[in-house]
mmCIF file with all atom_site columns, C-alpha atoms in Angstrom:
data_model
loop_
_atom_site.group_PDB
_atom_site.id
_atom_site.type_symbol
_atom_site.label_atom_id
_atom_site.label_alt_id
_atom_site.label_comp_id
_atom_site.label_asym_id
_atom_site.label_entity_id
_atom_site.label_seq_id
_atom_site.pdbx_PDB_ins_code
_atom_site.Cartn_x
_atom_site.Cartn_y
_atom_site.Cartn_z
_atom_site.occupancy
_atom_site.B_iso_or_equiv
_atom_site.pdbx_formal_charge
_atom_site.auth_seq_id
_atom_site.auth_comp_id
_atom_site.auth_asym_id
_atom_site.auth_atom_id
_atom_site.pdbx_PDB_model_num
ATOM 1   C CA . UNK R 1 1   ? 76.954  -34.112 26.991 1.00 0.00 ? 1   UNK R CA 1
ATOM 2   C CA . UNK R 1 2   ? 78.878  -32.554 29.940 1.00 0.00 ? 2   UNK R CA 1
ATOM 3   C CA . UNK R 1 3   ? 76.380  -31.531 32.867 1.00 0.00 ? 3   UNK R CA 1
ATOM 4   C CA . UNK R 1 4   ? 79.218  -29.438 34.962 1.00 0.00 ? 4   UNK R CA 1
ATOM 5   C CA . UNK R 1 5   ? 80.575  -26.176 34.112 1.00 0.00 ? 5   UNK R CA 1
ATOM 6   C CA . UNK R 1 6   ? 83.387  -26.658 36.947 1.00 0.00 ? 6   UNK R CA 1
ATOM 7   C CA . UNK R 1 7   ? 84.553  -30.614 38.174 1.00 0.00 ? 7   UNK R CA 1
ATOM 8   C CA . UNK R 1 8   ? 86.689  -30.811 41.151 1.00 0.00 ? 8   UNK R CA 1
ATOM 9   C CA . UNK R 1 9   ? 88.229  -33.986 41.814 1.00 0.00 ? 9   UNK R CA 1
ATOM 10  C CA . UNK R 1 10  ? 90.834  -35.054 44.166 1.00 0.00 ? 10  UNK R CA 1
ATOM 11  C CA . UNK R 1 11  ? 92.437  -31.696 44.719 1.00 0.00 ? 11  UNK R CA 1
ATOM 12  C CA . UNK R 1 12  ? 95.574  -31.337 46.774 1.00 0.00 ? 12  UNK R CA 1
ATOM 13  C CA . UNK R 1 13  ? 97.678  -27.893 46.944 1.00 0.00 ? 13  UNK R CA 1
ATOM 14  C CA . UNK R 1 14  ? 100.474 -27.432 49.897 1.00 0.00 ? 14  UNK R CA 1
ATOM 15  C CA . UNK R 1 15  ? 102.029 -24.492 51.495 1.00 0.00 ? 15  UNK R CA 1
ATOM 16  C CA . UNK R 1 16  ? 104.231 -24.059 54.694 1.00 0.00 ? 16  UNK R CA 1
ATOM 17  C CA . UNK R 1 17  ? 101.490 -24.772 57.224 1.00 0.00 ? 17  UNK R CA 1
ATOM 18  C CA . UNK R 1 18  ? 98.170  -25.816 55.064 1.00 0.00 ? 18  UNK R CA 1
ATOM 19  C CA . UNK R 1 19  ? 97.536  -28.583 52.930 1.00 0.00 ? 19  UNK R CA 1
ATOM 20  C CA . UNK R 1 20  ? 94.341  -28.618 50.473 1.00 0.00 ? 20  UNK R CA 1
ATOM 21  C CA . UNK R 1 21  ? 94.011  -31.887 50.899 1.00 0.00 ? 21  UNK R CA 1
ATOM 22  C CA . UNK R 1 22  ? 91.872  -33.864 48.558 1.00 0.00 ? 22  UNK R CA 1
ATOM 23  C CA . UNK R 1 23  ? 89.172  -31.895 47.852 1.00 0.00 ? 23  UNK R CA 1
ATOM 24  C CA . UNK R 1 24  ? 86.127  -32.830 45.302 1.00 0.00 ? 24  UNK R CA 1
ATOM 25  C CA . UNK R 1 25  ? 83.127  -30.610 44.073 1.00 0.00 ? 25  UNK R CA 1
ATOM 26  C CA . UNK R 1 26  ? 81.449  -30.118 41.192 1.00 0.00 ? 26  UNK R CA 1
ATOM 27  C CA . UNK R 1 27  ? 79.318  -26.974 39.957 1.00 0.00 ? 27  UNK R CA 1
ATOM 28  C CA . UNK R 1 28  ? 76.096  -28.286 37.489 1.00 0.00 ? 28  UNK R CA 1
ATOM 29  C CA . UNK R 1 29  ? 74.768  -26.231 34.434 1.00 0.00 ? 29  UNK R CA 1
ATOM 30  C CA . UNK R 1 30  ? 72.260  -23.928 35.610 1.00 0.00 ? 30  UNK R CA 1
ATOM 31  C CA . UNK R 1 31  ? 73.223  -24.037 39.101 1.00 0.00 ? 31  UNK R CA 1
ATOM 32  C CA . UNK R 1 32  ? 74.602  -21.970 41.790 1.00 0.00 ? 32  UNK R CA 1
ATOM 33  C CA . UNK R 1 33  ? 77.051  -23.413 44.514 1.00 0.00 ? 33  UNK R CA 1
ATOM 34  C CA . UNK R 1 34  ? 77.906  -21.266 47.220 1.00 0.00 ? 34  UNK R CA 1
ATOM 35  C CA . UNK R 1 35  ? 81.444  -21.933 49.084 1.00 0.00 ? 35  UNK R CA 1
ATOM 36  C CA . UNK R 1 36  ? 81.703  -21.174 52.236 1.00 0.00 ? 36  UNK R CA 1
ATOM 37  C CA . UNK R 1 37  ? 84.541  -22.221 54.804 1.00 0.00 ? 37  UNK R CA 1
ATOM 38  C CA . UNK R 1 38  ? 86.217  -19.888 57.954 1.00 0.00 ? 38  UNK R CA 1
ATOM 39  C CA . UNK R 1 39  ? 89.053  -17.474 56.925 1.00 0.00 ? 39  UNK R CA 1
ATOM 40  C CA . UNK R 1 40  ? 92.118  -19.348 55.898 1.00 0.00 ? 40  UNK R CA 1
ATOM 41  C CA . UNK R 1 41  ? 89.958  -22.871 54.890 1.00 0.00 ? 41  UNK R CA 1
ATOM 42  C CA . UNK R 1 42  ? 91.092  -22.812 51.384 1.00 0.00 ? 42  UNK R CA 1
ATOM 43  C CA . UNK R 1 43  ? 88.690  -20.840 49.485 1.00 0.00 ? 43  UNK R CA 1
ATOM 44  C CA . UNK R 1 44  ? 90.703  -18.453 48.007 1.00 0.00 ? 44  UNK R CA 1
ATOM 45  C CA . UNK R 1 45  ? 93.187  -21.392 47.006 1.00 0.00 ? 45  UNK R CA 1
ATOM 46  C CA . UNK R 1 46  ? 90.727  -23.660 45.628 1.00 0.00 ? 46  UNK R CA 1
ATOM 47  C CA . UNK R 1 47  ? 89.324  -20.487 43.414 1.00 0.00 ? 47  UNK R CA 1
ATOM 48  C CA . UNK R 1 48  ? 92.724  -19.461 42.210 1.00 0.00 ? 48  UNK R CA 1
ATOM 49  C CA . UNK R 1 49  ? 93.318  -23.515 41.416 1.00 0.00 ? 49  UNK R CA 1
ATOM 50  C CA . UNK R 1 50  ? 90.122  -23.761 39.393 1.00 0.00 ? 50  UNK R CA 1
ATOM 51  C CA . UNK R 1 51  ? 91.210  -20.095 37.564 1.00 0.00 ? 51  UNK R CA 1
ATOM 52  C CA . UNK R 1 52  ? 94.825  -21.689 36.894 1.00 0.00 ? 52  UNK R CA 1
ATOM 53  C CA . UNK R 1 53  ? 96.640  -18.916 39.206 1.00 0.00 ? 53  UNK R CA 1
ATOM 54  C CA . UNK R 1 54  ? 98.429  -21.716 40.853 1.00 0.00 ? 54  UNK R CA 1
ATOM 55  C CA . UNK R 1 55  ? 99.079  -24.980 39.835 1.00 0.00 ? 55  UNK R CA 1
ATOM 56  C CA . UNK R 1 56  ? 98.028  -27.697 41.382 1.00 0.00 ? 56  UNK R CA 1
ATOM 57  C CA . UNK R 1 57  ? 99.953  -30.476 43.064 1.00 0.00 ? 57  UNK R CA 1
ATOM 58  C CA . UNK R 1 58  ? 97.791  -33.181 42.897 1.00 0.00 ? 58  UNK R CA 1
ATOM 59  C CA . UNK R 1 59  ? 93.755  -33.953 41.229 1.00 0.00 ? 59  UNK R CA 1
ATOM 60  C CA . UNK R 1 60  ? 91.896  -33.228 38.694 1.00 0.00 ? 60  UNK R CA 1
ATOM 61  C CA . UNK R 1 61  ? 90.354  -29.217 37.275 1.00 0.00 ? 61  UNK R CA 1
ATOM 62  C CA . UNK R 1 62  ? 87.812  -29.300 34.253 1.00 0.00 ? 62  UNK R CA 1
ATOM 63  C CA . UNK R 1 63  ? 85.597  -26.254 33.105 1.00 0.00 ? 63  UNK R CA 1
ATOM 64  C CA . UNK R 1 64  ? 83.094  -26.891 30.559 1.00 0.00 ? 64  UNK R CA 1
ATOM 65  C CA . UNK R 1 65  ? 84.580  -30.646 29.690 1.00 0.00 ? 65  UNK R CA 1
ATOM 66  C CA . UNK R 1 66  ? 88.262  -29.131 29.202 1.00 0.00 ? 66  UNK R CA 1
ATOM 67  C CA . UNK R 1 67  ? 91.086  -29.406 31.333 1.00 0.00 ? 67  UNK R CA 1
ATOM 68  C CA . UNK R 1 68  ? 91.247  -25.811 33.270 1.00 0.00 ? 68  UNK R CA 1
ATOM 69  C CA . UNK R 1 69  ? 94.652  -24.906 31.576 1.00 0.00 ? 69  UNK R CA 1
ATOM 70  C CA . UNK R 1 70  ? 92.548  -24.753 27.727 1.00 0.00 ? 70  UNK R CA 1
ATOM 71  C CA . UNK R 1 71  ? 93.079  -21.159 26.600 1.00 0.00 ? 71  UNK R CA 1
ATOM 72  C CA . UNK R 1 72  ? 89.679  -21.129 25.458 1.00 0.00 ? 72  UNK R CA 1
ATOM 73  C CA . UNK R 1 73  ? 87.932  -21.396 28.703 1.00 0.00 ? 73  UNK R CA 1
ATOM 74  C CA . UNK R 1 74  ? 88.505  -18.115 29.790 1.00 0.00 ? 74  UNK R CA 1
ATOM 75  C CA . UNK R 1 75  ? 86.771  -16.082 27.531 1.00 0.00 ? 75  UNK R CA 1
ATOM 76  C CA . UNK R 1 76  ? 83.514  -17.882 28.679 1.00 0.00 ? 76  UNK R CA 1
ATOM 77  C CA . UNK R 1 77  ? 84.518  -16.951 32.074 1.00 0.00 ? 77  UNK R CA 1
ATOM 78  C CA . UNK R 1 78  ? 83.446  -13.856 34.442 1.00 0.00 ? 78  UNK R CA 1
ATOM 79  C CA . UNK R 1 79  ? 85.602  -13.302 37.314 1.00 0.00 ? 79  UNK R CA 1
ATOM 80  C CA . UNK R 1 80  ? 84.760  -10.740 40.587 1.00 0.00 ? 80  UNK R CA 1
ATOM 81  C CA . UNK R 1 81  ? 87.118  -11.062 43.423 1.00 0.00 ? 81  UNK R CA 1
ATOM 82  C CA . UNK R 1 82  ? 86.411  -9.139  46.453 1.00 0.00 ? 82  UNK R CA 1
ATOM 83  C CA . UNK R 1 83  ? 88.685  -6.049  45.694 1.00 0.00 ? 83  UNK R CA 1
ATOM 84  C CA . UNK R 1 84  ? 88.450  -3.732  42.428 1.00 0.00 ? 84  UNK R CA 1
ATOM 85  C CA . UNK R 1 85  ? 91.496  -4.235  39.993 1.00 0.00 ? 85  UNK R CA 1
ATOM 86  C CA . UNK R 1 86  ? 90.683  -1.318  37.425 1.00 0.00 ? 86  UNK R CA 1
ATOM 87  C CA . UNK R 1 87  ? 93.097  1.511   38.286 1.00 0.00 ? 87  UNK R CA 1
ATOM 88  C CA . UNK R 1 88  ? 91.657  4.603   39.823 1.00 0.00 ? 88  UNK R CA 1
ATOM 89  C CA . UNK R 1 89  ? 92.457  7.057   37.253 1.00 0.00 ? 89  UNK R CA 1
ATOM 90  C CA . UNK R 1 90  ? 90.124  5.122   34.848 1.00 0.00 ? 90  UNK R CA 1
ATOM 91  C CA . UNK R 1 91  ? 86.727  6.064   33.780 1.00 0.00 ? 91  UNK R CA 1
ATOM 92  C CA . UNK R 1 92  ? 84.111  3.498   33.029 1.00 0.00 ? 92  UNK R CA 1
ATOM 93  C CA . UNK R 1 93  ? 84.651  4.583   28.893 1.00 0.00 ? 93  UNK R CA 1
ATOM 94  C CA . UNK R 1 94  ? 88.377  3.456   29.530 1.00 0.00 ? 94  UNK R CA 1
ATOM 95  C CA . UNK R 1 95  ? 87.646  0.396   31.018 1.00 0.00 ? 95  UNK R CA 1
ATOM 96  C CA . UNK R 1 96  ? 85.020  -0.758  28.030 1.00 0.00 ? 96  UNK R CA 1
ATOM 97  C CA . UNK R 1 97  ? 87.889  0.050   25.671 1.00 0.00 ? 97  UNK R CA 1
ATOM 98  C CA . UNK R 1 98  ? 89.763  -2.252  27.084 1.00 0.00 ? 98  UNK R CA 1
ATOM 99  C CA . UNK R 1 99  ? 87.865  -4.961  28.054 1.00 0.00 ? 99  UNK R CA 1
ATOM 100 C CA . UNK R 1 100 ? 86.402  -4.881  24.187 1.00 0.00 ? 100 UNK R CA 1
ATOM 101 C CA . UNK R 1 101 ? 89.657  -5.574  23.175 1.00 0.00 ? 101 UNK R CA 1
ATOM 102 C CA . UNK R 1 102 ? 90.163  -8.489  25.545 1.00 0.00 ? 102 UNK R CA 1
ATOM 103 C CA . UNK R 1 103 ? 86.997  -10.324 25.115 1.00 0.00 ? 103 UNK R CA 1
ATOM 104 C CA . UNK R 1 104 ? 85.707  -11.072 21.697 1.00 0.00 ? 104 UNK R CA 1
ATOM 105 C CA . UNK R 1 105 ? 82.005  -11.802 23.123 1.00 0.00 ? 105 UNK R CA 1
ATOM 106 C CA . UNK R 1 106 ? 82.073  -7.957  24.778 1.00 0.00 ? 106 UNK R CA 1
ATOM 107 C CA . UNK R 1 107 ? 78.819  -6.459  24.568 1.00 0.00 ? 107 UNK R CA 1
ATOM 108 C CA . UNK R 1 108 ? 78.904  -3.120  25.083 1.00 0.00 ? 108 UNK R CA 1
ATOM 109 C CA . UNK R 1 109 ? 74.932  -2.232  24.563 1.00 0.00 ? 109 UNK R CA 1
ATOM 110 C CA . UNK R 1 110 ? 75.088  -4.819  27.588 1.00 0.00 ? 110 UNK R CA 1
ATOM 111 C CA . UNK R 1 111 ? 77.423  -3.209  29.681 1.00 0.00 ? 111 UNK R CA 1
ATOM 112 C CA . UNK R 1 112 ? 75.644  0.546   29.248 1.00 0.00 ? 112 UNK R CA 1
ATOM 113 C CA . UNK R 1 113 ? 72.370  -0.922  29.971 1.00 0.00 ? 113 UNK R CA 1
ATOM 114 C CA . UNK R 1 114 ? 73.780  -2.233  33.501 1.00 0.00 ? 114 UNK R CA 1
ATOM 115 C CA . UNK R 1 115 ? 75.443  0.750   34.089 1.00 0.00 ? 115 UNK R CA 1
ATOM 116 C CA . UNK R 1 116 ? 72.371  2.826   34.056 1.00 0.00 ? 116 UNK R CA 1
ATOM 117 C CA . UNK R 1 117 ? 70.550  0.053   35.547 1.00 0.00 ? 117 UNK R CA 1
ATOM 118 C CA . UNK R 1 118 ? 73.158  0.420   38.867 1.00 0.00 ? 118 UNK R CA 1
ATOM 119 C CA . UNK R 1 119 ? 73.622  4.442   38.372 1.00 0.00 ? 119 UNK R CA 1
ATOM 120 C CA . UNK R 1 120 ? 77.522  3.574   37.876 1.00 0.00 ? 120 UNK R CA 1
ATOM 121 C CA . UNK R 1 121 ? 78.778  7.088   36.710 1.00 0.00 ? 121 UNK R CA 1
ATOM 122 C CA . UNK R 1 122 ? 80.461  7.134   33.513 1.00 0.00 ? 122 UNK R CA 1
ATOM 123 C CA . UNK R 1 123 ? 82.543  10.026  33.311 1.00 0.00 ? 123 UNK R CA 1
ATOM 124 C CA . UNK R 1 124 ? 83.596  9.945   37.166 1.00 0.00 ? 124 UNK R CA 1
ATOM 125 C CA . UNK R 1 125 ? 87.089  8.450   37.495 1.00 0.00 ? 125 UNK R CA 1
ATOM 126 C CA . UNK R 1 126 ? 86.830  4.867   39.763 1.00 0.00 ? 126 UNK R CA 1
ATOM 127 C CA . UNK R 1 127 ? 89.282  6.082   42.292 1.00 0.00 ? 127 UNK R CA 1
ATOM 128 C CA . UNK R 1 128 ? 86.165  8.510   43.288 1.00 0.00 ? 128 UNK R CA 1
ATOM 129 C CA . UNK R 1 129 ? 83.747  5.281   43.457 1.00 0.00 ? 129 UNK R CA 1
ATOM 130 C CA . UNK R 1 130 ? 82.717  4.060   46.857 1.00 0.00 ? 130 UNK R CA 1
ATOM 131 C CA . UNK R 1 131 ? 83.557  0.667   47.491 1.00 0.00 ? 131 UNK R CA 1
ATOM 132 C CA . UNK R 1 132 ? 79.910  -0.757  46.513 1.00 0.00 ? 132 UNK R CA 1
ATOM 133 C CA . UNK R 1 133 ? 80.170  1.308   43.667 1.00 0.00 ? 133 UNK R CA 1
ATOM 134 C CA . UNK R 1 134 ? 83.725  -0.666  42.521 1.00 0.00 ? 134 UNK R CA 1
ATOM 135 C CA . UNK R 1 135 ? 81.846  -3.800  43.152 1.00 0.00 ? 135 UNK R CA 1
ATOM 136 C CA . UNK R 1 136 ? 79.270  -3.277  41.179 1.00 0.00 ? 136 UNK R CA 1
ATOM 137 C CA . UNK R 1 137 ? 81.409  -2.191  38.624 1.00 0.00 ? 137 UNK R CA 1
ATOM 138 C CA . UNK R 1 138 ? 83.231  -4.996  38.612 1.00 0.00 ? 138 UNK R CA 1
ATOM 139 C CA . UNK R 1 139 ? 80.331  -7.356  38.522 1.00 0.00 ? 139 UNK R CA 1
ATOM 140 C CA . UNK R 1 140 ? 78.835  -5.708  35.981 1.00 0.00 ? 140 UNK R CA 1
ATOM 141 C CA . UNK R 1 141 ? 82.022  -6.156  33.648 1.00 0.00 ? 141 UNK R CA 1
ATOM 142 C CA . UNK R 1 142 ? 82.471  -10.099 34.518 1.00 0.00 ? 142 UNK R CA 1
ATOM 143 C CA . UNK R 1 143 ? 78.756  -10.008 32.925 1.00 0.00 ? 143 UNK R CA 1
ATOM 144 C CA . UNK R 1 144 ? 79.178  -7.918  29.953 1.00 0.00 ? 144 UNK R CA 1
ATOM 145 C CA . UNK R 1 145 ? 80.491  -10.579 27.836 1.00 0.00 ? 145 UNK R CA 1
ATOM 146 C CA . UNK R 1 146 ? 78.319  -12.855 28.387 1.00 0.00 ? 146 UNK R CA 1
ATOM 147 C CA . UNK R 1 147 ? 80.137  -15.577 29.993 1.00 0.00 ? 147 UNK R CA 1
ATOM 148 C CA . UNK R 1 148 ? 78.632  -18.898 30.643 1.00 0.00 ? 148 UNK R CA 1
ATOM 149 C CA . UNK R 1 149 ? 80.091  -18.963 34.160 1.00 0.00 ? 149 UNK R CA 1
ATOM 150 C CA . UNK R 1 150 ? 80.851  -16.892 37.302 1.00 0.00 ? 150 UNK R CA 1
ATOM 151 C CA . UNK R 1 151 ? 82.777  -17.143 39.463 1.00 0.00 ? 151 UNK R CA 1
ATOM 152 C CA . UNK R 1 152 ? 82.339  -14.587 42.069 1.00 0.00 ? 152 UNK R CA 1
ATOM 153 C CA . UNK R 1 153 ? 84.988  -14.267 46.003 1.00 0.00 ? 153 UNK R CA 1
ATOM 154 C CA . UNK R 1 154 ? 82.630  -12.255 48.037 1.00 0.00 ? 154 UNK R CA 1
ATOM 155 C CA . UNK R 1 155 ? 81.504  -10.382 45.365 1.00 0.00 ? 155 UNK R CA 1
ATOM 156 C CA . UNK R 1 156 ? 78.751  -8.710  47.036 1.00 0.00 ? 156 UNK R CA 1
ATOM 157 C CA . UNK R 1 157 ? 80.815  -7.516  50.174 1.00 0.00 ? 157 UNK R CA 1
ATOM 158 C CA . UNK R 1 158 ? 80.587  -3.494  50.482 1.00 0.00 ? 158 UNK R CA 1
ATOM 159 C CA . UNK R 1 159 ? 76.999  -3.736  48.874 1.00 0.00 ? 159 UNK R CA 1
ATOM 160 C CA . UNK R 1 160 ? 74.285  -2.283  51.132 1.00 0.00 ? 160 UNK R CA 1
ATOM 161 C CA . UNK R 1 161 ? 71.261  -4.374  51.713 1.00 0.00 ? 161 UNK R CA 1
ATOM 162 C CA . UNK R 1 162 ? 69.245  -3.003  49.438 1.00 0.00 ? 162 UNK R CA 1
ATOM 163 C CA . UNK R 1 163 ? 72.285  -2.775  46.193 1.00 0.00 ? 163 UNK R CA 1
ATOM 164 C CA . UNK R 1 164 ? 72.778  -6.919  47.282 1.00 0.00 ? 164 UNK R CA 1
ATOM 165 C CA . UNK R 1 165 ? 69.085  -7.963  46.562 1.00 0.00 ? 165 UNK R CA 1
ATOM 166 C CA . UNK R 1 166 ? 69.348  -6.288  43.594 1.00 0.00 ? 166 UNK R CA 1
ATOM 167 C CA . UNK R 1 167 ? 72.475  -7.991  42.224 1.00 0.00 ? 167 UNK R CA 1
ATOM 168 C CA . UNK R 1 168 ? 71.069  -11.029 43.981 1.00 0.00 ? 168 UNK R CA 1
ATOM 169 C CA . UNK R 1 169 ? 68.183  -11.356 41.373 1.00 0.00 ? 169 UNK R CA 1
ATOM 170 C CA . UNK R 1 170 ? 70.857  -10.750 38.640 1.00 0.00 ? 170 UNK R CA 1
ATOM 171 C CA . UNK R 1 171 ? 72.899  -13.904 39.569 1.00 0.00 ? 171 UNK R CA 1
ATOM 172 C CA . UNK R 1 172 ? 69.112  -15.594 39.664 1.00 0.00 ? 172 UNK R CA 1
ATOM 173 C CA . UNK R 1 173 ? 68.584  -14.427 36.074 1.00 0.00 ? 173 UNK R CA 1
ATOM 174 C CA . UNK R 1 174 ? 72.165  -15.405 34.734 1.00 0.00 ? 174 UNK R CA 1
ATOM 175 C CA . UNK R 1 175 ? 71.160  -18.676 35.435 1.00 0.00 ? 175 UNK R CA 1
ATOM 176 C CA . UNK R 1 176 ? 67.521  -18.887 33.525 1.00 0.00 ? 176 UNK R CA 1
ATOM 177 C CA . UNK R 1 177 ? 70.007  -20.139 30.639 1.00 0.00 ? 177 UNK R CA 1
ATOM 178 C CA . UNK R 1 178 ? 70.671  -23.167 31.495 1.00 0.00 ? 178 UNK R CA 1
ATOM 179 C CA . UNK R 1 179 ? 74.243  -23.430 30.579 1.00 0.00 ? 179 UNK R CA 1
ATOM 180 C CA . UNK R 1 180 ? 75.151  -20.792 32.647 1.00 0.00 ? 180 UNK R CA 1
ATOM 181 C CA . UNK R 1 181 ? 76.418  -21.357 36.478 1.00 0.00 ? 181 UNK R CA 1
ATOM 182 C CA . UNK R 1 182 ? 77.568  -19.447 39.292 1.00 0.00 ? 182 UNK R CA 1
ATOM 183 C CA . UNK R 1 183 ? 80.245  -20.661 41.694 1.00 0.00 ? 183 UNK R CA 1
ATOM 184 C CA . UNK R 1 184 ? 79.627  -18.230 44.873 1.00 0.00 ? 184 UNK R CA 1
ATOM 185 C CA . UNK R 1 185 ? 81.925  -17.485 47.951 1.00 0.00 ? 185 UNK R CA 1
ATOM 186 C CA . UNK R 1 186 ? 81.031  -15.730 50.521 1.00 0.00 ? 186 UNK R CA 1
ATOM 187 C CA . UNK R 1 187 ? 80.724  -15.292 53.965 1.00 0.00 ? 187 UNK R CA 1
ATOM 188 C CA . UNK R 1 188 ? 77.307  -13.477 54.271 1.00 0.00 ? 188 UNK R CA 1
ATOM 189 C CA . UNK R 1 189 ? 75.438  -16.897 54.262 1.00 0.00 ? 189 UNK R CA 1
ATOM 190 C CA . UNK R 1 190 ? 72.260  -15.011 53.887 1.00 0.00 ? 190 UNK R CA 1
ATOM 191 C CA . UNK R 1 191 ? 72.864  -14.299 50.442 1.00 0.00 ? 191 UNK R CA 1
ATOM 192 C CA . UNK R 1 192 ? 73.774  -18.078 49.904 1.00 0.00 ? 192 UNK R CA 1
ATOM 193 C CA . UNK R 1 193 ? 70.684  -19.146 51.402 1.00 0.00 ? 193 UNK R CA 1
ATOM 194 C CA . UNK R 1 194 ? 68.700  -16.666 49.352 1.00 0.00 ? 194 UNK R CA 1
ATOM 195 C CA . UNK R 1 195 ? 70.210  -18.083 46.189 1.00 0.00 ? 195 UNK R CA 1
ATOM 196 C CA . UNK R 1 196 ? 72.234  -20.924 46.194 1.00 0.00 ? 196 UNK R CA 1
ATOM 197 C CA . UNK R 1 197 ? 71.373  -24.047 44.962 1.00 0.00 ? 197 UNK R CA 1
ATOM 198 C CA . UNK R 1 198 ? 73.964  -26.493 46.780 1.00 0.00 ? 198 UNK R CA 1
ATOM 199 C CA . UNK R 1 199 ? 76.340  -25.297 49.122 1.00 0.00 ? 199 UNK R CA 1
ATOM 200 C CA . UNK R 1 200 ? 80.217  -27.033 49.485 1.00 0.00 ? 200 UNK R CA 1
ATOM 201 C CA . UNK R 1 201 ? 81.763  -25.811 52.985 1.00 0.00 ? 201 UNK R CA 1
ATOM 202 C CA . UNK R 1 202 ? 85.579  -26.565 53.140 1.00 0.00 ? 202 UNK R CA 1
ATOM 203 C CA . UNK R 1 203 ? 86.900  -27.158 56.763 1.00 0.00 ? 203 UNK R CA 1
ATOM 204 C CA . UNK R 1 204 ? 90.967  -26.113 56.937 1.00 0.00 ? 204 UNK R CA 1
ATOM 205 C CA . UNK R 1 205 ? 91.252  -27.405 53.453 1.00 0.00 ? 205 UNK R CA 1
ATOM 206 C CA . UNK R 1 206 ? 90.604  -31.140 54.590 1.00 0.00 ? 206 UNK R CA 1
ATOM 207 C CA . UNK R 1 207 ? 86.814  -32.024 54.249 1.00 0.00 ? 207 UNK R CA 1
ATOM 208 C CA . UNK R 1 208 ? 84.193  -30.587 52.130 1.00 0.00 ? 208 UNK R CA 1
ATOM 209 C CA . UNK R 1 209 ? 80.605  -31.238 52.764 1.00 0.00 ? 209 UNK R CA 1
ATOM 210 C CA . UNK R 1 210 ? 77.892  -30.496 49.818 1.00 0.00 ? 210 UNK R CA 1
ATOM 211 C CA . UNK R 1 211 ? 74.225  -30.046 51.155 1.00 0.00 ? 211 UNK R CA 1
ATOM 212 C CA . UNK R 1 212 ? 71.088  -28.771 49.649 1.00 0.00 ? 212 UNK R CA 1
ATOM 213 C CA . UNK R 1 213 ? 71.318  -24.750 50.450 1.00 0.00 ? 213 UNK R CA 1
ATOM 214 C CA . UNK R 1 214 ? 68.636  -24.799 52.176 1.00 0.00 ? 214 UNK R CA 1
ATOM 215 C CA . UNK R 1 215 ? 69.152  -27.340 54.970 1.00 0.00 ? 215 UNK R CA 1
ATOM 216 C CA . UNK R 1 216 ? 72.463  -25.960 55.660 1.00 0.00 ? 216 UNK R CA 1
ATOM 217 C CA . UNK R 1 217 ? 71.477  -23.128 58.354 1.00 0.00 ? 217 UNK R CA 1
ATOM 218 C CA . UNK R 1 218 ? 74.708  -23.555 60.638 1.00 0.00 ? 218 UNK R CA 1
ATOM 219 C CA . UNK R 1 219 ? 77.954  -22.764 59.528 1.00 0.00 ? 219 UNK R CA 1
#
């Protein structure tokens, strides 16, 4: 049986100026990884590889056992990238109808039970949202269809201290099912101590290092 929702292996991507160069990593069922690297490492390349944005030029991308590139993968994925996507003149009712029609796992008793949960208006159009307020929006919708993994690009940035715990404990309770994993990027490494398992820094797209989350206190 495969143990990884995400294997890494041997990953090389060049642009003018940066090479991803060999790159290996692997995210374990019922597990959280945080990724963490300076501006301009290779996160965001390396996340848009494993999502099939770009292709790679070199190495190897599985998600749940299946090349990356299966169609079938994606609906058992949740996706929150550091900027809101929905367009403003959307209301969260719009966004459900939607989404239902994308995902056949949707589950909208889900998705209204989070939005009370994280007082997300629902008749307010999202260009009136504060930016924590798009974020949690968007979290909340990578989780209403129950995916089996996240993968989240600072999802918690624009979240106030007390709003991050909070969505903190979430990501802790996605993973209580043991199929589920979280692949975690961010560069407030106190919410990757809190709740990563492993952590895999990239260094200007060349070296990766995977420690236990809690012995890595220096980035």
């Amino acid at each position: 049986m495969e143990k990884n929702n995400i294997l890494v292996r041997d990953l090389c991507k060049q642009f003018d100026g940066f090479l991803l160069d060999h790159v290996s990593f692997q995210v374990p069922k019922g597990r959280i990884v945080g990724f963490i690297g300076e501006n301009g490492a290779g996160k965001s390349t390396a996340i848009n590889l494993i999502l099939d944005e770009l292709k790679r030029d070199n190495g190897q991308i599985q998600i749940f056992g299946k090349e990356n590139t299966f169609p079938s993968v994606r609906e058992n994925i949740g996706v929150v990238f550091d900027e809101c996507n929905f367009h403003d003149v959307f209301n969260t009712s719009d966004i459900e109808k939607i989404l239902s029609g994308v995902y056949k796992s949707w589950d909208s008793s889900l998705y209204r039970q989070y939005l009370k949960k994280f007082k997300i208006p629902e008749r307010k159009q999202i260009g009136s949202f504060s930016k924590g307020m798009k974020m949690k929006l968007s979290i909340i919708c990578a989780m209403a269809h129950r995916p089996k993994l996240l993968i989240l690009d600072e999802a918690t940035t624009g979240l106030d201290p007390v709003v991050r715990d909070e969505m903190l404990d979430l990501f802790l309770e996605f993973i209580q099912d043991e199929e589920c994993s979280i692949f975690f990027s961010s560069h407030i490494t106190s919410d990757i101590q809190k709740i990563a398992d492993y952590v895999t820094y990239i260094i200007h797209g060349t070296a990766v290092k995977v420690a236990e989350s809690r012995i890595v206190t220096v980035f």
